[in-house]
Amino acid sequence: MNTTAESNPTTGPWLVVGLGNPGDQYAGTRHNIGHMVVDELASRRGERWSRHKAGAAIVETRLRPGTPKIILAKPASYMNLSGKPVSALVRFFSLTPEHLIVVHDELDIDFDTIRLKRGGGEGGHNGLKSISQSLGTRDYVRVRAGIGRPPGRMDVADYVLRPFGTTERKELPLHLDRCADAVESLIEDGMAAAQNRFH
């Protein structure tokens, strides 16, 4: 019988990392949507963040009593240095990359759209590049939270480091809610089922 994480998604624990930049000045920006999603997951369970020696804020929780442990994490490093704290958490909790889920902003899909995948390229995302380099593999799960492309000739770096626009902010709670639902579905149901539900 095949007992891989994909065919038996109830195995654990799982590490769910929300990417972003530290500091209040970045808190509401597009680049920090990963932080916002793991904040939503922690809030659903009434959990509070604590500091971990790996260089991240973490929450240890479960979807429900009796289900595998989930470690939610927000690296305390800047986005392009995310690999060091993520790899340290993987080692500390004795995880394999197959049980790592990274939630990040995605320019190549529209705002309020979600795409789920395992492995593949980083699409120019410096946080993913850092994680892949530190882990020595790209074989981890990504929750790609769409933020869309910048309008006109706006520089991409300026765009991702700006707060969401007025219209986006109205829809943002629903987008975060669906991204959090997608993380829970990945853990509980596996990749294929989660993709069928959210794509």
PDB file of C-alpha atoms in Angstrom:
ATOM      1  CA  MET A   1       0.000   0.000   0.000  1.00  0.00           C
ATOM      2  CA  ASN A   2       1.329   3.445  -0.903  1.00  0.00           C
ATOM      3  CA  THR A   3       1.580   5.617   2.212  1.00  0.00           C
ATOM      4  CA  THR A   4       3.113   8.760   0.761  1.00  0.00           C
ATOM      5  CA  ALA A   5       1.904  12.169   1.925  1.00  0.00           C
ATOM      6  CA  GLU A   6      -0.007  12.529  -1.363  1.00  0.00           C
ATOM      7  CA  SER A   7      -1.997   9.290  -1.054  1.00  0.00           C
ATOM      8  CA  ASN A   8      -2.293   9.530   2.719  1.00  0.00           C
ATOM      9  CA  PRO A   9      -2.539  13.259   3.396  1.00  0.00           C
ATOM     10  CA  THR A  10      -3.374  12.772   7.081  1.00  0.00           C
ATOM     11  CA  THR A  11       0.274  11.990   7.840  1.00  0.00           C
ATOM     12  CA  GLY A  12       2.172  14.775   9.512  1.00  0.00           C
ATOM     13  CA  PRO A  13       3.371  17.037  10.932  1.00  0.00           C
ATOM     14  CA  TRP A  14       3.153  19.820   8.353  1.00  0.00           C
ATOM     15  CA  LEU A  15       5.029  23.118   8.167  1.00  0.00           C
ATOM     16  CA  VAL A  16       3.016  25.955   6.613  1.00  0.00           C
ATOM     17  CA  VAL A  17       5.151  29.027   5.880  1.00  0.00           C
ATOM     18  CA  GLY A  18       3.635  32.369   4.944  1.00  0.00           C
ATOM     19  CA  LEU A  19       6.157  34.558   3.126  1.00  0.00           C
ATOM     20  CA  GLY A  20       6.506  38.288   3.678  1.00  0.00           C
ATOM     21  CA  ASN A  21       8.770  41.007   5.017  1.00  0.00           C
ATOM     22  CA  PRO A  22       9.063  41.894   8.712  1.00  0.00           C
ATOM     23  CA  GLY A  23       8.005  45.260  10.114  1.00  0.00           C
ATOM     24  CA  ASP A  24       4.842  47.305  10.295  1.00  0.00           C
ATOM     25  CA  GLN A  25       5.704  49.215   7.104  1.00  0.00           C
ATOM     26  CA  TYR A  26       5.245  46.002   5.079  1.00  0.00           C
ATOM     27  CA  ALA A  27       2.289  44.510   6.953  1.00  0.00           C
ATOM     28  CA  GLY A  28      -0.444  45.476   4.479  1.00  0.00           C
ATOM     29  CA  THR A  29       1.512  45.119   1.250  1.00  0.00           C
ATOM     30  CA  ARG A  30       0.895  42.668  -1.585  1.00  0.00           C
ATOM     31  CA  HIS A  31       4.226  40.936  -0.941  1.00  0.00           C
ATOM     32  CA  ASN A  32       2.986  40.004   2.553  1.00  0.00           C
ATOM     33  CA  ILE A  33      -0.118  38.096   1.574  1.00  0.00           C
ATOM     34  CA  GLY A  34       1.582  34.898   2.778  1.00  0.00           C
ATOM     35  CA  HIS A  35       1.813  36.362   6.285  1.00  0.00           C
ATOM     36  CA  MET A  36      -1.840  37.339   6.096  1.00  0.00           C
ATOM     37  CA  VAL A  37      -2.926  33.805   5.190  1.00  0.00           C
ATOM     38  CA  VAL A  38      -1.102  32.118   8.072  1.00  0.00           C
ATOM     39  CA  ASP A  39      -2.444  34.848  10.380  1.00  0.00           C
ATOM     40  CA  GLU A  40      -5.932  33.792   9.252  1.00  0.00           C
ATOM     41  CA  LEU A  41      -5.136  30.134   9.947  1.00  0.00           C
ATOM     42  CA  ALA A  42      -3.877  30.994  13.443  1.00  0.00           C
ATOM     43  CA  SER A  43      -6.858  33.251  14.126  1.00  0.00           C
ATOM     44  CA  ARG A  44      -9.315  30.478  13.211  1.00  0.00           C
ATOM     45  CA  ARG A  45      -7.887  28.429  16.047  1.00  0.00           C
ATOM     46  CA  GLY A  46      -7.469  31.233  18.561  1.00  0.00           C
ATOM     47  CA  GLU A  47      -3.701  30.748  18.593  1.00  0.00           C
ATOM     48  CA  ARG A  48      -1.025  33.299  19.472  1.00  0.00           C
ATOM     49  CA  TRP A  49       2.361  33.591  17.809  1.00  0.00           C
ATOM     50  CA  SER A  50       5.603  32.810  19.652  1.00  0.00           C
ATOM     51  CA  ARG A  51       9.237  33.332  18.726  1.00  0.00           C
ATOM     52  CA  HIS A  52      11.308  30.345  17.625  1.00  0.00           C
ATOM     53  CA  LYS A  53      15.100  30.124  17.681  1.00  0.00           C
ATOM     54  CA  ALA A  54      15.068  29.300  13.949  1.00  0.00           C
ATOM     55  CA  GLY A  55      14.293  32.962  13.276  1.00  0.00           C
ATOM     56  CA  ALA A  56      10.546  32.867  12.813  1.00  0.00           C
ATOM     57  CA  ALA A  57       7.263  33.420  14.600  1.00  0.00           C
ATOM     58  CA  ILE A  58       5.426  30.115  14.905  1.00  0.00           C
ATOM     59  CA  VAL A  59       2.166  28.569  16.039  1.00  0.00           C
ATOM     60  CA  GLU A  60       1.813  24.838  16.740  1.00  0.00           C
ATOM     61  CA  THR A  61      -1.746  23.704  16.179  1.00  0.00           C
ATOM     62  CA  ARG A  62      -4.009  21.105  14.501  1.00  0.00           C
ATOM     63  CA  LEU A  63      -6.936  21.275  12.115  1.00  0.00           C
ATOM     64  CA  ARG A  64      -8.996  19.414  14.714  1.00  0.00           C
ATOM     65  CA  PRO A  65      -8.232  17.302  17.787  1.00  0.00           C
ATOM     66  CA  GLY A  66      -6.598  14.041  16.787  1.00  0.00           C
ATOM     67  CA  THR A  67      -5.304  15.275  13.427  1.00  0.00           C
ATOM     68  CA  PRO A  68      -1.589  15.766  12.619  1.00  0.00           C
ATOM     69  CA  LYS A  69       0.305  18.698  14.075  1.00  0.00           C
ATOM     70  CA  ILE A  70       0.677  21.798  11.926  1.00  0.00           C
ATOM     71  CA  ILE A  71       3.423  24.375  12.452  1.00  0.00           C
ATOM     72  CA  LEU A  72       2.455  27.771  11.058  1.00  0.00           C
ATOM     73  CA  ALA A  73       5.438  30.048  10.503  1.00  0.00           C
ATOM     74  CA  LYS A  74       6.312  33.601   9.506  1.00  0.00           C
ATOM     75  CA  PRO A  75      10.066  34.035   8.885  1.00  0.00           C
ATOM     76  CA  ALA A  76      11.522  37.034  10.691  1.00  0.00           C
ATOM     77  CA  SER A  77      13.955  37.590   7.823  1.00  0.00           C
ATOM     78  CA  TYR A  78      13.376  39.654   4.719  1.00  0.00           C
ATOM     79  CA  MET A  79      11.742  37.840   1.816  1.00  0.00           C
ATOM     80  CA  ASN A  80      14.924  37.138  -0.135  1.00  0.00           C
ATOM     81  CA  LEU A  81      16.492  35.463   2.933  1.00  0.00           C
ATOM     82  CA  SER A  82      13.526  33.204   3.761  1.00  0.00           C
ATOM     83  CA  GLY A  83      15.470  30.012   3.105  1.00  0.00           C
ATOM     84  CA  LYS A  84      17.556  30.083   6.271  1.00  0.00           C
ATOM     85  CA  PRO A  85      14.683  30.127   8.804  1.00  0.00           C
ATOM     86  CA  VAL A  86      12.565  27.752   6.700  1.00  0.00           C
ATOM     87  CA  SER A  87      15.323  25.149   6.401  1.00  0.00           C
ATOM     88  CA  ALA A  88      16.074  25.536  10.122  1.00  0.00           C
ATOM     89  CA  LEU A  89      12.415  24.813  10.952  1.00  0.00           C
ATOM     90  CA  VAL A  90      12.390  21.808   8.615  1.00  0.00           C
ATOM     91  CA  ARG A  91      15.401  20.412  10.475  1.00  0.00           C
ATOM     92  CA  PHE A  92      14.118  21.294  13.952  1.00  0.00           C
ATOM     93  CA  PHE A  93      10.787  19.525  13.426  1.00  0.00           C
ATOM     94  CA  SER A  94      12.410  16.617  11.512  1.00  0.00           C
ATOM     95  CA  LEU A  95      10.297  17.220   8.420  1.00  0.00           C
ATOM     96  CA  THR A  96      10.786  16.334   4.790  1.00  0.00           C
ATOM     97  CA  PRO A  97      10.265  18.996   2.092  1.00  0.00           C
ATOM     98  CA  GLU A  98       7.176  17.046   0.974  1.00  0.00           C
ATOM     99  CA  HIS A  99       5.502  18.226   4.183  1.00  0.00           C
ATOM    100  CA  LEU A 100       6.312  21.893   3.600  1.00  0.00           C
ATOM    101  CA  ILE A 101       3.630  24.250   2.255  1.00  0.00           C
ATOM    102  CA  VAL A 102       4.752  27.759   1.256  1.00  0.00           C
ATOM    103  CA  VAL A 103       2.116  30.468   0.818  1.00  0.00           C
ATOM    104  CA  HIS A 104       3.287  33.364  -1.343  1.00  0.00           C
ATOM    105  CA  ASP A 105       2.187  36.230  -3.572  1.00  0.00           C
ATOM    106  CA  GLU A 106       1.941  35.412  -7.273  1.00  0.00           C
ATOM    107  CA  LEU A 107       2.180  38.081  -9.980  1.00  0.00           C
ATOM    108  CA  ASP A 108       1.304  35.754 -12.839  1.00  0.00           C
ATOM    109  CA  ILE A 109      -2.286  35.081 -11.762  1.00  0.00           C
ATOM    110  CA  ASP A 110      -5.122  37.503 -11.136  1.00  0.00           C
ATOM    111  CA  PHE A 111      -5.949  38.914  -7.733  1.00  0.00           C
ATOM    112  CA  ASP A 112      -8.397  36.644  -5.852  1.00  0.00           C
ATOM    113  CA  THR A 113      -7.214  33.571  -7.812  1.00  0.00           C
ATOM    114  CA  ILE A 114      -5.412  30.625  -6.189  1.00  0.00           C
ATOM    115  CA  ARG A 115      -3.171  28.025  -7.791  1.00  0.00           C
ATOM    116  CA  LEU A 116      -1.651  25.021  -6.012  1.00  0.00           C
ATOM    117  CA  LYS A 117       1.374  23.063  -7.147  1.00  0.00           C
ATOM    118  CA  ARG A 118       4.258  20.925  -5.963  1.00  0.00           C
ATOM    119  CA  GLY A 119       7.746  21.664  -7.210  1.00  0.00           C
ATOM    120  CA  GLY A 120       8.610  23.469 -10.418  1.00  0.00           C
ATOM    121  CA  GLY A 121      10.336  26.791 -10.927  1.00  0.00           C
ATOM    122  CA  GLU A 122      10.197  29.862  -8.740  1.00  0.00           C
ATOM    123  CA  GLY A 123       8.967  32.291 -11.410  1.00  0.00           C
ATOM    124  CA  GLY A 124      11.420  34.977 -10.320  1.00  0.00           C
ATOM    125  CA  HIS A 125      10.121  34.958  -6.721  1.00  0.00           C
ATOM    126  CA  ASN A 126      13.100  35.670  -4.470  1.00  0.00           C
ATOM    127  CA  GLY A 127      11.531  34.067  -1.404  1.00  0.00           C
ATOM    128  CA  LEU A 128      11.002  30.788  -3.244  1.00  0.00           C
ATOM    129  CA  LYS A 129      14.499  30.962  -4.741  1.00  0.00           C
ATOM    130  CA  SER A 130      15.994  31.307  -1.270  1.00  0.00           C
ATOM    131  CA  ILE A 131      13.962  28.379   0.086  1.00  0.00           C
ATOM    132  CA  SER A 132      14.815  26.090  -2.841  1.00  0.00           C
ATOM    133  CA  GLN A 133      18.507  26.932  -2.498  1.00  0.00           C
ATOM    134  CA  SER A 134      18.572  26.340   1.270  1.00  0.00           C
ATOM    135  CA  LEU A 135      16.630  23.072   1.062  1.00  0.00           C
ATOM    136  CA  GLY A 136      18.504  21.826  -1.992  1.00  0.00           C
ATOM    137  CA  THR A 137      15.184  20.925  -3.622  1.00  0.00           C
ATOM    138  CA  ARG A 138      12.124  22.497  -5.239  1.00  0.00           C
ATOM    139  CA  ASP A 139       9.918  19.584  -4.223  1.00  0.00           C
ATOM    140  CA  TYR A 140       7.636  21.373  -1.788  1.00  0.00           C
ATOM    141  CA  VAL A 141       4.048  22.562  -2.062  1.00  0.00           C
ATOM    142  CA  ARG A 142       3.198  26.140  -3.024  1.00  0.00           C
ATOM    143  CA  VAL A 143      -0.057  27.996  -2.456  1.00  0.00           C
ATOM    144  CA  ARG A 144       0.142  30.765  -5.057  1.00  0.00           C
ATOM    145  CA  ALA A 145      -2.052  33.652  -3.925  1.00  0.00           C
ATOM    146  CA  GLY A 146      -2.769  35.838  -6.940  1.00  0.00           C
ATOM    147  CA  ILE A 147      -1.994  39.564  -6.755  1.00  0.00           C
ATOM    148  CA  GLY A 148      -2.017  40.313 -10.502  1.00  0.00           C
ATOM    149  CA  ARG A 149       0.420  42.326 -12.576  1.00  0.00           C
ATOM    150  CA  PRO A 150       1.243  46.003 -11.955  1.00  0.00           C
ATOM    151  CA  PRO A 151      -0.704  48.482 -14.057  1.00  0.00           C
ATOM    152  CA  GLY A 152       0.952  50.332 -16.918  1.00  0.00           C
ATOM    153  CA  ARG A 153       4.686  50.652 -16.555  1.00  0.00           C
ATOM    154  CA  MET A 154       4.817  50.485 -12.758  1.00  0.00           C
ATOM    155  CA  ASP A 155       7.941  48.730 -11.511  1.00  0.00           C
ATOM    156  CA  VAL A 156       7.227  45.250 -10.123  1.00  0.00           C
ATOM    157  CA  ALA A 157       9.204  45.918  -6.932  1.00  0.00           C
ATOM    158  CA  ASP A 158       7.181  49.077  -6.265  1.00  0.00           C
ATOM    159  CA  TYR A 159       3.939  47.230  -6.960  1.00  0.00           C
ATOM    160  CA  VAL A 160       4.495  44.301  -4.591  1.00  0.00           C
ATOM    161  CA  LEU A 161       5.667  46.584  -1.781  1.00  0.00           C
ATOM    162  CA  ARG A 162       2.552  48.773  -1.963  1.00  0.00           C
ATOM    163  CA  PRO A 163      -0.678  48.177  -0.046  1.00  0.00           C
ATOM    164  CA  PHE A 164      -3.581  46.624  -1.878  1.00  0.00           C
ATOM    165  CA  GLY A 165      -5.795  49.066  -3.784  1.00  0.00           C
ATOM    166  CA  THR A 166      -9.194  50.211  -2.563  1.00  0.00           C
ATOM    167  CA  THR A 167     -11.175  47.683  -4.613  1.00  0.00           C
ATOM    168  CA  GLU A 168      -8.778  44.870  -3.716  1.00  0.00           C
ATOM    169  CA  ARG A 169      -9.052  45.637   0.000  1.00  0.00           C
ATOM    170  CA  LYS A 170     -12.797  45.045  -0.168  1.00  0.00           C
ATOM    171  CA  GLU A 171     -12.216  41.585  -1.627  1.00  0.00           C
ATOM    172  CA  LEU A 172      -9.078  40.756   0.370  1.00  0.00           C
ATOM    173  CA  PRO A 173     -10.783  39.061   3.359  1.00  0.00           C
ATOM    174  CA  LEU A 174     -12.494  36.580   1.019  1.00  0.00           C
ATOM    175  CA  HIS A 175      -9.217  35.952  -0.860  1.00  0.00           C
ATOM    176  CA  LEU A 176      -7.382  35.260   2.407  1.00  0.00           C
ATOM    177  CA  ASP A 177     -10.223  33.028   3.586  1.00  0.00           C
ATOM    178  CA  ARG A 178     -10.071  30.935   0.404  1.00  0.00           C
ATOM    179  CA  CYS A 179      -6.268  30.680   0.586  1.00  0.00           C
ATOM    180  CA  ALA A 180      -6.532  29.435   4.183  1.00  0.00           C
ATOM    181  CA  ASP A 181      -9.202  26.954   3.087  1.00  0.00           C
ATOM    182  CA  ALA A 182      -6.825  25.752   0.354  1.00  0.00           C
ATOM    183  CA  VAL A 183      -4.052  25.101   2.892  1.00  0.00           C
ATOM    184  CA  GLU A 184      -6.451  23.096   5.052  1.00  0.00           C
ATOM    185  CA  SER A 185      -7.648  21.127   2.026  1.00  0.00           C
ATOM    186  CA  LEU A 186      -4.082  20.308   0.966  1.00  0.00           C
ATOM    187  CA  ILE A 187      -3.351  18.881   4.400  1.00  0.00           C
ATOM    188  CA  GLU A 188      -6.631  17.049   4.833  1.00  0.00           C
ATOM    189  CA  ASP A 189      -7.455  15.905   1.295  1.00  0.00           C
ATOM    190  CA  GLY A 190      -4.208  15.968  -0.713  1.00  0.00           C
ATOM    191  CA  MET A 191      -3.057  17.887  -3.758  1.00  0.00           C
ATOM    192  CA  ALA A 192      -5.386  16.443  -6.407  1.00  0.00           C
ATOM    193  CA  ALA A 193      -8.549  17.032  -4.393  1.00  0.00           C
ATOM    194  CA  ALA A 194      -7.451  20.542  -3.371  1.00  0.00           C
ATOM    195  CA  GLN A 195      -6.646  21.469  -6.974  1.00  0.00           C
ATOM    196  CA  ASN A 196     -10.059  20.212  -8.116  1.00  0.00           C
ATOM    197  CA  ARG A 197     -11.718  22.385  -5.500  1.00  0.00           C
ATOM    198  CA  PHE A 198      -9.763  25.628  -5.895  1.00  0.00           C
ATOM    199  CA  HIS A 199      -8.633  25.751  -9.536  1.00  0.00           C
TER     200      HIS A 199
END
